[in-house]
Amino acid sequence: MLSLCVLFVLFSASASFRPDVTIDSHELFDRCLDGENHKRKPGPEDALHGHCSPWVNRSCCTEDTAQLIHHGVLYNFDWDHCKNVKNMSDECRKHFNWDHCFFECSPNVGPWLVKIPDMKTRNESYFEVPLCANECDSWFEACKNDYTCTDNWLKNFEWKKVGRNKKRTNVCPAESTCKTFKEIYQTADNFCERVWDHSWKYTSNDQPCMKMWFDGPENPNDDVARWKIQVMYDDDTTSPNNSQVQLLGQYCKTNF
Ligand SMILES: *[C@@H]1O[C@H](CO)[C@@H](O)[C@H](O)[C@H]1NC(C)=O
Ligand SMILES: *[C@@H]1O[C@H](CO)[C@@H](O)[C@H](O)[C@H]1NC(C)=O
Ligand SMILES: *[C@@H]1O[C@H](CO)[C@@H](O)[C@H](O)[C@H]1NC(C)=O
Ligand SMILES: *[C@@H]1O[C@H](CO)[C@@H](O)[C@H](O)[C@H]1NC(C)=O
């Protein structure tokens, strides 16, 4: 059944199928980011501590990683880097936790993965994954009155050993000033796209797009990954066609 589906993906793109394409579409679908905390392949977990629970049935993160996200200590990233003005609000933090669960646990980013050369914690990054506009809007809404000192959280922080435990943590760059998200980013799309250096792409809700959080039993992002894989095999597909996505989704649901 599995091979049937892969064949379907290939043949549906047969008009422009080029023999030099060597990526196996199933590989792309069943893929985890190459990073120090990610599993090699997606698979089931027991509970993910309730915290990254949407992903329990097919996850790239382990229980331990979910636990570390829950306690806000993964990578020793300081969300309260503007604590001299105000710590991050709980509501904003909730959205960043969802985003973080997505980063560690999502099995759907395969088609957007790119190699990155010089990061200690991972060899890959995802680039311009379509994030549904309403997801981004509510994230920005929750954070707009919180404070930060730089727009690009992946590139612009300095990492220094601070505090008693002497672990390296992110601190505001010299010469920077803590301002509200609203002042730094102005708009939701600007925020979602810049905060993690274009990992996300703000995408209209009527296009195939990812949800950062969902209630089971289906992962709605599976179909978005299938759509993208199909597009990658078909250069002629210039605009996404939702009925095609659904068709492919239905066809592959039991097979992938
Ligand atoms: C990056 O790739 C190298 C070579 O495959 C591997 O040894 C290393 O563990 C990877 N690093 C991470 C953080 O996954
Ligand atoms: C802000 O967060 C830090 C930990 O990041 C904590 O030690 C401090 O008590 C918090 N400050 C306030 C005012 O809640
Ligand atoms: C996991 O799969 C089971 C069995 O198919 C289903 O009942 C449950 O709702 C799923 N859970 C989630 C969070 O997707
Ligand atoms: C979308 O795909 C369906 C099924 O392949 C096709 O019938 C329909 O004409 C397409 N619509 C557009 C706007 O391309």
mmCIF file of C-alpha atoms and ligand atoms in Angstrom:
data_model
loop_
_atom_site.group_PDB
_atom_site.id
_atom_site.type_symbol
_atom_site.label_atom_id
_atom_site.label_comp_id
_atom_site.label_asym_id
_atom_site.label_seq_id
_atom_site.Cartn_x
_atom_site.Cartn_y
_atom_site.Cartn_z
ATOM 1 C CA MET A 1 0.000 0.000 0.000
ATOM 2 C CA LEU A 2 2.828 2.287 0.883
ATOM 3 C CA SER A 3 4.489 1.964 -2.482
ATOM 4 C CA LEU A 4 1.151 2.566 -4.208
ATOM 5 C CA CYS A 5 0.926 5.931 -2.599
ATOM 6 C CA VAL A 6 4.459 6.903 -3.501
ATOM 7 C CA LEU A 7 3.750 5.860 -7.053
ATOM 8 C CA PHE A 8 0.632 7.970 -7.027
ATOM 9 C CA VAL A 9 2.614 10.986 -5.926
ATOM 10 C CA LEU A 10 5.114 10.405 -8.688
ATOM 11 C CA PHE A 11 2.578 9.755 -11.426
ATOM 12 C CA SER A 12 0.330 12.636 -10.504
ATOM 13 C CA ALA A 13 3.325 14.777 -11.384
ATOM 14 C CA SER A 14 4.252 12.764 -14.418
ATOM 15 C CA ALA A 15 3.690 15.637 -16.844
ATOM 16 C CA SER A 16 6.901 17.216 -15.696
ATOM 17 C CA PHE A 17 8.517 14.294 -13.945
ATOM 18 C CA ARG A 18 12.216 14.466 -14.449
ATOM 19 C CA PRO A 19 14.247 11.268 -14.103
ATOM 20 C CA ASP A 20 17.035 13.129 -12.312
ATOM 21 C CA VAL A 21 14.825 13.729 -9.278
ATOM 22 C CA THR A 22 16.229 11.315 -6.751
ATOM 23 C CA ILE A 23 14.419 12.331 -3.573
ATOM 24 C CA ASP A 24 12.057 9.626 -2.441
ATOM 25 C CA SER A 25 8.807 11.377 -1.567
ATOM 26 C CA HIS A 26 8.180 8.980 1.288
ATOM 27 C CA GLU A 27 11.585 9.856 2.759
ATOM 28 C CA LEU A 28 10.532 13.493 2.760
ATOM 29 C CA PHE A 29 7.269 12.681 4.458
ATOM 30 C CA ASP A 30 8.768 10.487 7.145
ATOM 31 C CA ARG A 31 11.581 12.739 8.208
ATOM 32 C CA CYS A 32 12.852 14.453 11.343
ATOM 33 C CA LEU A 33 15.207 17.432 11.419
ATOM 34 C CA ASP A 34 18.846 16.408 11.990
ATOM 35 C CA GLY A 35 19.414 17.885 15.432
ATOM 36 C CA GLU A 36 20.767 16.804 18.802
ATOM 37 C CA ASN A 37 17.345 16.343 20.427
ATOM 38 C CA HIS A 38 15.408 14.987 17.461
ATOM 39 C CA LYS A 39 14.656 11.328 16.884
ATOM 40 C CA ARG A 40 15.941 9.868 13.655
ATOM 41 C CA LYS A 41 12.446 8.929 12.471
ATOM 42 C CA PRO A 42 8.995 9.969 13.646
ATOM 43 C CA GLY A 43 7.213 7.479 15.864
ATOM 44 C CA PRO A 44 4.755 7.146 18.744
ATOM 45 C CA GLU A 45 5.450 8.358 22.287
ATOM 46 C CA ASP A 46 3.513 7.626 25.477
ATOM 47 C CA ALA A 47 2.291 11.038 26.541
ATOM 48 C CA LEU A 48 4.820 13.779 25.798
ATOM 49 C CA HIS A 49 3.973 14.970 29.298
ATOM 50 C CA GLY A 50 0.702 16.395 28.099
ATOM 51 C CA HIS A 51 2.800 19.296 26.988
ATOM 52 C CA CYS A 52 3.494 18.505 23.325
ATOM 53 C CA SER A 53 0.576 16.089 23.332
ATOM 54 C CA PRO A 54 -0.800 16.655 19.807
ATOM 55 C CA TRP A 55 2.219 14.818 18.431
ATOM 56 C CA VAL A 56 2.045 11.641 20.558
ATOM 57 C CA ASN A 57 1.080 9.359 17.679
ATOM 58 C CA ARG A 58 3.830 10.437 15.290
ATOM 59 C CA SER A 59 6.519 12.509 16.908
ATOM 60 C CA CYS A 60 10.102 13.596 16.298
ATOM 61 C CA CYS A 61 10.592 14.489 19.965
ATOM 62 C CA THR A 62 10.992 12.242 22.989
ATOM 63 C CA GLU A 63 9.351 12.445 26.413
ATOM 64 C CA ASP A 64 12.553 13.955 27.814
ATOM 65 C CA THR A 65 12.602 16.747 25.260
ATOM 66 C CA ALA A 66 8.938 17.553 25.878
ATOM 67 C CA GLN A 67 9.725 17.733 29.592
ATOM 68 C CA LEU A 68 12.598 20.170 28.995
ATOM 69 C CA ILE A 69 10.383 22.386 26.830
ATOM 70 C CA HIS A 70 7.769 22.288 29.567
ATOM 71 C CA HIS A 71 10.276 23.553 32.118
ATOM 72 C CA GLY A 72 11.576 26.158 29.675
ATOM 73 C CA VAL A 73 15.173 24.983 29.931
ATOM 74 C CA LEU A 74 15.880 23.453 26.511
ATOM 75 C CA TYR A 75 18.982 25.127 24.986
ATOM 76 C CA ASN A 76 19.055 27.361 28.058
ATOM 77 C CA PHE A 77 17.211 29.986 26.025
ATOM 78 C CA ASP A 78 16.163 32.960 28.137
ATOM 79 C CA TRP A 79 12.662 34.055 27.189
ATOM 80 C CA ASP A 80 12.920 36.777 29.831
ATOM 81 C CA HIS A 81 15.854 38.548 28.197
ATOM 82 C CA CYS A 82 14.153 41.873 28.904
ATOM 83 C CA LYS A 83 13.540 41.096 32.569
ATOM 84 C CA ASN A 84 14.828 44.533 33.533
ATOM 85 C CA VAL A 85 11.656 45.885 31.931
ATOM 86 C CA LYS A 86 9.205 42.987 32.107
ATOM 87 C CA ASN A 87 9.309 39.187 31.955
ATOM 88 C CA MET A 88 7.502 37.485 29.109
ATOM 89 C CA SER A 89 3.767 37.169 29.780
ATOM 90 C CA ASP A 90 2.280 33.703 30.288
ATOM 91 C CA GLU A 91 0.051 34.090 27.260
ATOM 92 C CA CYS A 92 2.954 34.945 24.955
ATOM 93 C CA ARG A 93 5.062 32.199 26.481
ATOM 94 C CA LYS A 94 2.309 29.671 25.742
ATOM 95 C CA HIS A 95 2.566 30.426 22.022
ATOM 96 C CA PHE A 96 6.367 30.179 22.063
ATOM 97 C CA ASN A 97 6.029 26.794 23.790
ATOM 98 C CA TRP A 98 3.693 25.617 21.022
ATOM 99 C CA ASP A 99 6.164 26.869 18.450
ATOM 100 C CA HIS A 100 8.916 25.052 20.321
ATOM 101 C CA CYS A 101 6.927 21.794 20.448
ATOM 102 C CA PHE A 102 6.352 22.121 16.717
ATOM 103 C CA PHE A 103 10.077 22.606 16.161
ATOM 104 C CA GLU A 104 11.094 19.547 18.178
ATOM 105 C CA CYS A 105 8.162 17.210 17.517
ATOM 106 C CA SER A 106 6.687 17.910 14.083
ATOM 107 C CA PRO A 107 7.217 15.108 11.546
ATOM 108 C CA ASN A 108 5.951 17.376 8.750
ATOM 109 C CA VAL A 109 8.855 19.689 7.960
ATOM 110 C CA GLY A 110 10.802 17.283 5.706
ATOM 111 C CA PRO A 111 10.064 19.146 2.450
ATOM 112 C CA TRP A 112 11.330 22.434 3.927
ATOM 113 C CA LEU A 113 14.590 21.239 5.475
ATOM 114 C CA VAL A 114 17.860 22.850 4.467
ATOM 115 C CA LYS A 115 21.401 22.091 5.582
ATOM 116 C CA ILE A 116 23.045 24.660 7.815
ATOM 117 C CA PRO A 117 26.795 24.717 8.345
ATOM 118 C CA ASP A 118 27.729 26.030 11.743
ATOM 119 C CA MET A 119 25.280 25.337 14.520
ATOM 120 C CA LYS A 120 26.326 23.107 17.389
ATOM 121 C CA THR A 121 22.880 21.794 18.168
ATOM 122 C CA ARG A 122 21.723 20.848 14.671
ATOM 123 C CA ASN A 123 22.726 20.306 11.067
ATOM 124 C CA GLU A 124 19.445 21.372 9.521
ATOM 125 C CA SER A 125 16.888 24.077 9.704
ATOM 126 C CA TYR A 126 13.509 24.496 8.120
ATOM 127 C CA PHE A 127 13.010 27.441 5.821
ATOM 128 C CA GLU A 128 9.734 29.260 5.041
ATOM 129 C CA VAL A 129 7.324 26.638 6.342
ATOM 130 C CA PRO A 130 3.841 28.062 5.629
ATOM 131 C CA LEU A 131 2.253 29.134 8.918
ATOM 132 C CA CYS A 132 -1.492 29.838 8.819
ATOM 133 C CA ALA A 133 -2.219 33.542 9.116
ATOM 134 C CA ASN A 134 -4.624 33.059 12.015
ATOM 135 C CA GLU A 135 -2.002 31.095 13.982
ATOM 136 C CA CYS A 136 0.525 33.871 13.481
ATOM 137 C CA ASP A 137 -1.996 36.608 14.219
ATOM 138 C CA SER A 138 -2.951 35.151 17.591
ATOM 139 C CA TRP A 139 0.718 34.567 18.471
ATOM 140 C CA PHE A 140 1.537 38.222 17.753
ATOM 141 C CA GLU A 141 -1.607 39.396 19.525
ATOM 142 C CA ALA A 142 -0.492 37.483 22.638
ATOM 143 C CA CYS A 143 3.019 38.963 22.515
ATOM 144 C CA LYS A 144 2.602 42.470 21.141
ATOM 145 C CA ASN A 145 2.897 44.136 24.560
ATOM 146 C CA ASP A 146 5.833 41.976 25.646
ATOM 147 C CA TYR A 147 9.436 43.125 25.356
ATOM 148 C CA THR A 148 12.423 42.071 23.299
ATOM 149 C CA CYS A 149 15.619 43.723 22.150
ATOM 150 C CA THR A 150 16.160 42.243 18.692
ATOM 151 C CA ASP A 151 14.050 41.005 15.791
ATOM 152 C CA ASN A 152 16.084 37.909 14.827
ATOM 153 C CA TRP A 153 16.343 35.571 17.797
ATOM 154 C CA LEU A 154 18.434 33.027 15.961
ATOM 155 C CA LYS A 155 21.202 35.332 14.808
ATOM 156 C CA ASN A 156 21.358 38.494 16.871
ATOM 157 C CA PHE A 157 21.684 37.469 20.518
ATOM 158 C CA GLU A 158 25.016 37.229 22.275
ATOM 159 C CA TRP A 159 25.553 33.961 24.153
ATOM 160 C CA LYS A 160 27.288 34.457 27.473
ATOM 161 C CA LYS A 161 27.906 32.588 30.669
ATOM 162 C CA VAL A 162 25.774 34.358 33.228
ATOM 163 C CA GLY A 163 24.318 33.607 36.620
ATOM 164 C CA ARG A 164 25.291 31.013 39.151
ATOM 165 C CA ASN A 165 25.096 27.911 36.950
ATOM 166 C CA LYS A 166 27.544 29.450 34.463
ATOM 167 C CA LYS A 167 25.700 28.049 31.459
ATOM 168 C CA ARG A 168 25.758 30.032 28.261
ATOM 169 C CA THR A 169 22.522 31.852 27.686
ATOM 170 C CA ASN A 170 21.272 34.474 25.253
ATOM 171 C CA VAL A 171 21.634 38.094 26.306
ATOM 172 C CA CYS A 172 20.611 41.270 24.526
ATOM 173 C CA PRO A 173 23.251 42.553 22.109
ATOM 174 C CA ALA A 174 25.222 45.607 23.205
ATOM 175 C CA GLU A 175 23.628 48.859 22.089
ATOM 176 C CA SER A 176 20.194 47.236 21.876
ATOM 177 C CA THR A 177 17.158 48.501 23.753
ATOM 178 C CA CYS A 178 14.197 46.539 25.009
ATOM 179 C CA LYS A 179 11.064 47.585 23.177
ATOM 180 C CA THR A 180 7.630 46.054 22.747
ATOM 181 C CA PHE A 181 7.112 43.421 20.044
ATOM 182 C CA LYS A 182 4.723 45.909 18.477
ATOM 183 C CA GLU A 183 7.531 48.468 18.196
ATOM 184 C CA ILE A 184 10.137 45.980 16.998
ATOM 185 C CA TYR A 185 8.025 44.094 14.459
ATOM 186 C CA GLN A 186 4.985 46.289 13.763
ATOM 187 C CA THR A 187 2.985 43.515 12.099
ATOM 188 C CA ALA A 188 2.221 39.844 12.748
ATOM 189 C CA ASP A 189 3.683 38.594 9.470
ATOM 190 C CA ASN A 190 6.889 40.494 10.073
ATOM 191 C CA PHE A 191 7.123 38.981 13.545
ATOM 192 C CA CYS A 192 6.525 35.331 12.597
ATOM 193 C CA GLU A 193 8.876 35.483 9.639
ATOM 194 C CA ARG A 194 11.735 37.308 11.330
ATOM 195 C CA VAL A 195 11.816 35.935 14.862
ATOM 196 C CA TRP A 196 13.382 32.607 13.806
ATOM 197 C CA ASP A 197 15.149 33.867 10.710
ATOM 198 C CA HIS A 198 12.486 32.926 8.126
ATOM 199 C CA SER A 199 11.711 29.464 9.459
ATOM 200 C CA TRP A 200 8.067 30.475 9.035
ATOM 201 C CA LYS A 201 6.298 32.053 6.118
ATOM 202 C CA TYR A 202 3.062 33.924 6.837
ATOM 203 C CA THR A 203 0.450 32.221 4.684
ATOM 204 C CA SER A 204 -3.170 32.985 3.946
ATOM 205 C CA ASN A 205 -5.588 30.591 5.699
ATOM 206 C CA ASP A 206 -7.098 29.411 2.410
ATOM 207 C CA GLN A 207 -3.705 28.108 1.219
ATOM 208 C CA PRO A 208 -2.098 24.902 2.525
ATOM 209 C CA CYS A 209 -0.599 26.026 5.843
ATOM 210 C CA MET A 210 0.594 24.633 9.161
ATOM 211 C CA LYS A 211 -1.039 24.784 12.548
ATOM 212 C CA MET A 212 1.327 25.055 15.525
ATOM 213 C CA TRP A 213 -1.171 23.301 17.768
ATOM 214 C CA PHE A 214 -4.139 21.029 17.102
ATOM 215 C CA ASP A 215 -6.456 18.593 18.811
ATOM 216 C CA GLY A 216 -6.081 14.968 17.705
ATOM 217 C CA PRO A 217 -6.717 12.425 16.367
ATOM 218 C CA GLU A 218 -5.518 13.654 12.939
ATOM 219 C CA ASN A 219 -2.482 15.858 12.404
ATOM 220 C CA PRO A 220 -3.797 18.480 9.935
ATOM 221 C CA ASN A 221 -0.233 19.272 8.873
ATOM 222 C CA ASP A 222 0.220 15.851 7.257
ATOM 223 C CA ASP A 223 -1.771 17.056 4.243
ATOM 224 C CA VAL A 224 0.299 20.246 4.007
ATOM 225 C CA ALA A 225 3.504 18.193 3.796
ATOM 226 C CA ARG A 226 1.901 15.910 1.169
ATOM 227 C CA TRP A 227 0.888 18.944 -0.854
ATOM 228 C CA LYS A 228 4.414 20.368 -0.725
ATOM 229 C CA ILE A 229 5.951 17.050 -1.764
ATOM 230 C CA GLN A 230 3.614 16.934 -4.716
ATOM 231 C CA VAL A 231 4.572 20.479 -5.692
ATOM 232 C CA MET A 232 8.245 19.539 -5.502
ATOM 233 C CA TYR A 233 7.608 16.782 -8.009
ATOM 234 C CA ASP A 234 5.601 18.997 -10.289
ATOM 235 C CA ASP A 235 7.171 22.228 -11.460
ATOM 236 C CA ASP A 236 3.969 23.176 -13.289
ATOM 237 C CA THR A 237 2.005 23.524 -10.077
ATOM 238 C CA THR A 238 2.246 27.234 -9.635
ATOM 239 C CA SER A 239 -0.616 27.730 -7.254
ATOM 240 C CA PRO A 240 -1.823 25.254 -4.665
ATOM 241 C CA ASN A 241 -5.066 23.561 -5.496
ATOM 242 C CA ASN A 242 -6.932 22.625 -2.370
ATOM 243 C CA SER A 243 -9.068 19.938 -3.989
ATOM 244 C CA GLN A 244 -5.901 18.259 -5.201
ATOM 245 C CA VAL A 245 -4.423 18.437 -1.710
ATOM 246 C CA GLN A 246 -7.524 16.874 -0.200
ATOM 247 C CA LEU A 247 -7.620 14.188 -2.853
ATOM 248 C CA LEU A 248 -4.017 13.286 -2.263
ATOM 249 C CA GLY A 249 -4.619 13.429 1.483
ATOM 250 C CA GLN A 250 -7.528 11.016 1.288
ATOM 251 C CA TYR A 251 -5.666 8.706 -0.989
ATOM 252 C CA CYS A 252 -2.588 8.530 1.174
ATOM 253 C CA LYS A 253 -4.141 8.719 4.620
ATOM 254 C CA THR A 254 -4.132 5.001 5.239
ATOM 255 C CA ASN A 255 -0.878 4.411 3.444
ATOM 256 C CA PHE A 256 1.641 6.904 4.815
HETATM 257 C C1 LIG B 1 25.581 16.528 12.347
HETATM 258 O O1 LIG B 1 26.030 15.606 11.391
HETATM 259 C C2 LIG B 1 27.201 14.883 11.771
HETATM 260 C C3 LIG B 1 27.659 14.061 10.594
HETATM 261 O O2 LIG B 1 26.601 13.260 10.112
HETATM 262 C C4 LIG B 1 26.879 14.045 13.007
HETATM 263 O O3 LIG B 1 28.023 13.332 13.428
HETATM 264 C C5 LIG B 1 26.405 14.955 14.135
HETATM 265 O O4 LIG B 1 25.975 14.192 15.245
HETATM 266 C C6 LIG B 1 25.262 15.835 13.669
HETATM 267 N N1 LIG B 1 25.000 16.836 14.700
HETATM 268 C C7 LIG B 1 23.835 16.989 15.284
HETATM 269 C C8 LIG B 1 23.771 18.051 16.319
HETATM 270 O O5 LIG B 1 22.871 16.314 15.019
HETATM 271 C C1 LIG B 2 11.522 37.157 35.844
HETATM 272 O O1 LIG B 2 12.001 35.886 35.476
HETATM 273 C C2 LIG B 2 13.144 35.479 36.202
HETATM 274 C C3 LIG B 2 13.599 34.173 35.599
HETATM 275 O O2 LIG B 2 13.813 34.327 34.232
HETATM 276 C C4 LIG B 2 12.816 35.379 37.666
HETATM 277 O O3 LIG B 2 13.970 35.007 38.404
HETATM 278 C C5 LIG B 2 12.274 36.708 38.171
HETATM 279 O O4 LIG B 2 11.814 36.565 39.505
HETATM 280 C C6 LIG B 2 11.114 37.186 37.318
HETATM 281 N N1 LIG B 2 10.731 38.512 37.703
HETATM 282 C C7 LIG B 2 9.493 38.846 37.958
HETATM 283 C C8 LIG B 2 9.254 40.280 38.308
HETATM 284 O O5 LIG B 2 8.551 38.046 37.915
HETATM 285 C C1 LIG B 3 -3.657 8.838 18.644
HETATM 286 O O1 LIG B 3 -4.183 7.731 17.964
HETATM 287 C C2 LIG B 3 -5.287 7.147 18.628
HETATM 288 C C3 LIG B 3 -5.652 5.864 17.884
HETATM 289 O O2 LIG B 3 -5.798 6.107 16.512
HETATM 290 C C4 LIG B 3 -6.437 8.150 18.681
HETATM 291 O O3 LIG B 3 -7.548 7.587 19.339
HETATM 292 C C5 LIG B 3 -5.964 9.388 19.429
HETATM 293 O O4 LIG B 3 -6.974 10.373 19.396
HETATM 294 C C6 LIG B 3 -4.711 9.939 18.792
HETATM 295 N N1 LIG B 3 -4.223 11.021 19.624
HETATM 296 C C7 LIG B 3 -3.821 12.187 19.143
HETATM 297 C C8 LIG B 3 -3.428 13.224 20.152
HETATM 298 O O5 LIG B 3 -3.735 12.428 17.961
HETATM 299 C C1 LIG B 4 -7.867 21.549 -8.954
HETATM 300 O O1 LIG B 4 -7.688 20.139 -9.056
HETATM 301 C C2 LIG B 4 -8.873 19.426 -9.406
HETATM 302 C C3 LIG B 4 -8.561 17.939 -9.333
HETATM 303 O O2 LIG B 4 -7.364 17.614 -9.993
HETATM 304 C C4 LIG B 4 -9.327 19.901 -10.798
HETATM 305 O O3 LIG B 4 -10.518 19.210 -11.141
HETATM 306 C C5 LIG B 4 -9.590 21.390 -10.746
HETATM 307 O O4 LIG B 4 -9.926 21.856 -12.031
HETATM 308 C C6 LIG B 4 -8.340 22.147 -10.254
HETATM 309 N N1 LIG B 4 -8.671 23.543 -10.072
HETATM 310 C C7 LIG B 4 -7.841 24.512 -10.468
HETATM 311 C C8 LIG B 4 -8.313 25.911 -10.192
HETATM 312 O O5 LIG B 4 -6.780 24.307 -11.039
#
